[in-house]
Coordinates of C-alpha atoms in Angstrom, one line a residue:
X404 CA -73.5 29.3 81.3
X405 CA -75.4 26.9 79.0
X406 CA -72.8 24.2 79.4
X407 CA -73.5 24.1 83.1
X408 CA -77.1 23.3 82.4
X409 CA -76.4 20.8 79.7
X410 CA -73.0 19.3 80.4
X411 CA -73.4 16.1 78.3
X412 CA -74.5 18.0 75.2
X413 CA -71.7 20.4 75.7
X414 CA -69.1 17.6 75.8
X415 CA -70.5 16.1 72.6
X416 CA -70.6 19.3 70.6
X417 CA -69.0 22.7 71.4
X418 CA -71.7 24.5 69.3
X419 CA -74.7 22.5 70.8
X420 CA -76.9 25.6 71.2
X421 CA -77.0 25.9 67.4
X422 CA -79.1 22.7 67.4
X423 CA -81.9 24.9 68.7
X424 CA -83.4 22.3 71.0
X425 CA -82.7 24.1 74.3
X426 CA -84.8 26.9 75.9
X427 CA -83.9 29.1 78.9
X428 CA -86.6 30.7 81.0
X429 CA -86.5 34.4 81.6
X430 CA -85.7 33.7 85.3
X431 CA -82.5 31.8 84.3
X432 CA -81.5 34.6 81.9
X433 CA -82.1 37.3 84.6
X434 CA -80.2 35.2 87.2
X435 CA -77.2 35.2 84.9
X436 CA -77.5 38.9 83.9
X437 CA -78.3 38.1 80.3
X438 CA -80.3 40.8 78.6
X439 CA -83.3 39.7 76.5
X440 CA -86.4 41.1 74.9
X441 CA -89.9 39.7 74.8
X442 CA -91.7 39.9 71.4
X443 CA -95.1 38.6 70.4
X444 CA -95.4 37.3 66.8
X445 CA -98.9 36.7 65.5
X446 CA -99.8 34.6 62.5
X447 CA -98.9 36.3 59.3
X448 CA -96.5 38.7 60.9
X449 CA -92.7 38.7 60.7
X450 CA -90.1 40.4 62.9
X451 CA -87.2 42.5 61.8
X452 CA -84.6 43.4 64.3

């Protein structure tokens, strides 16, 4: 799915999502049936999953 949104980056690197410079909105994730969770992290807190 990501390669359809970013075809040029996908051509240049098959692991382009690991560069962590791409964000998908919840609407895009929902439209593609991708499960996700929303978490709020405040200053001084850390998240363990």
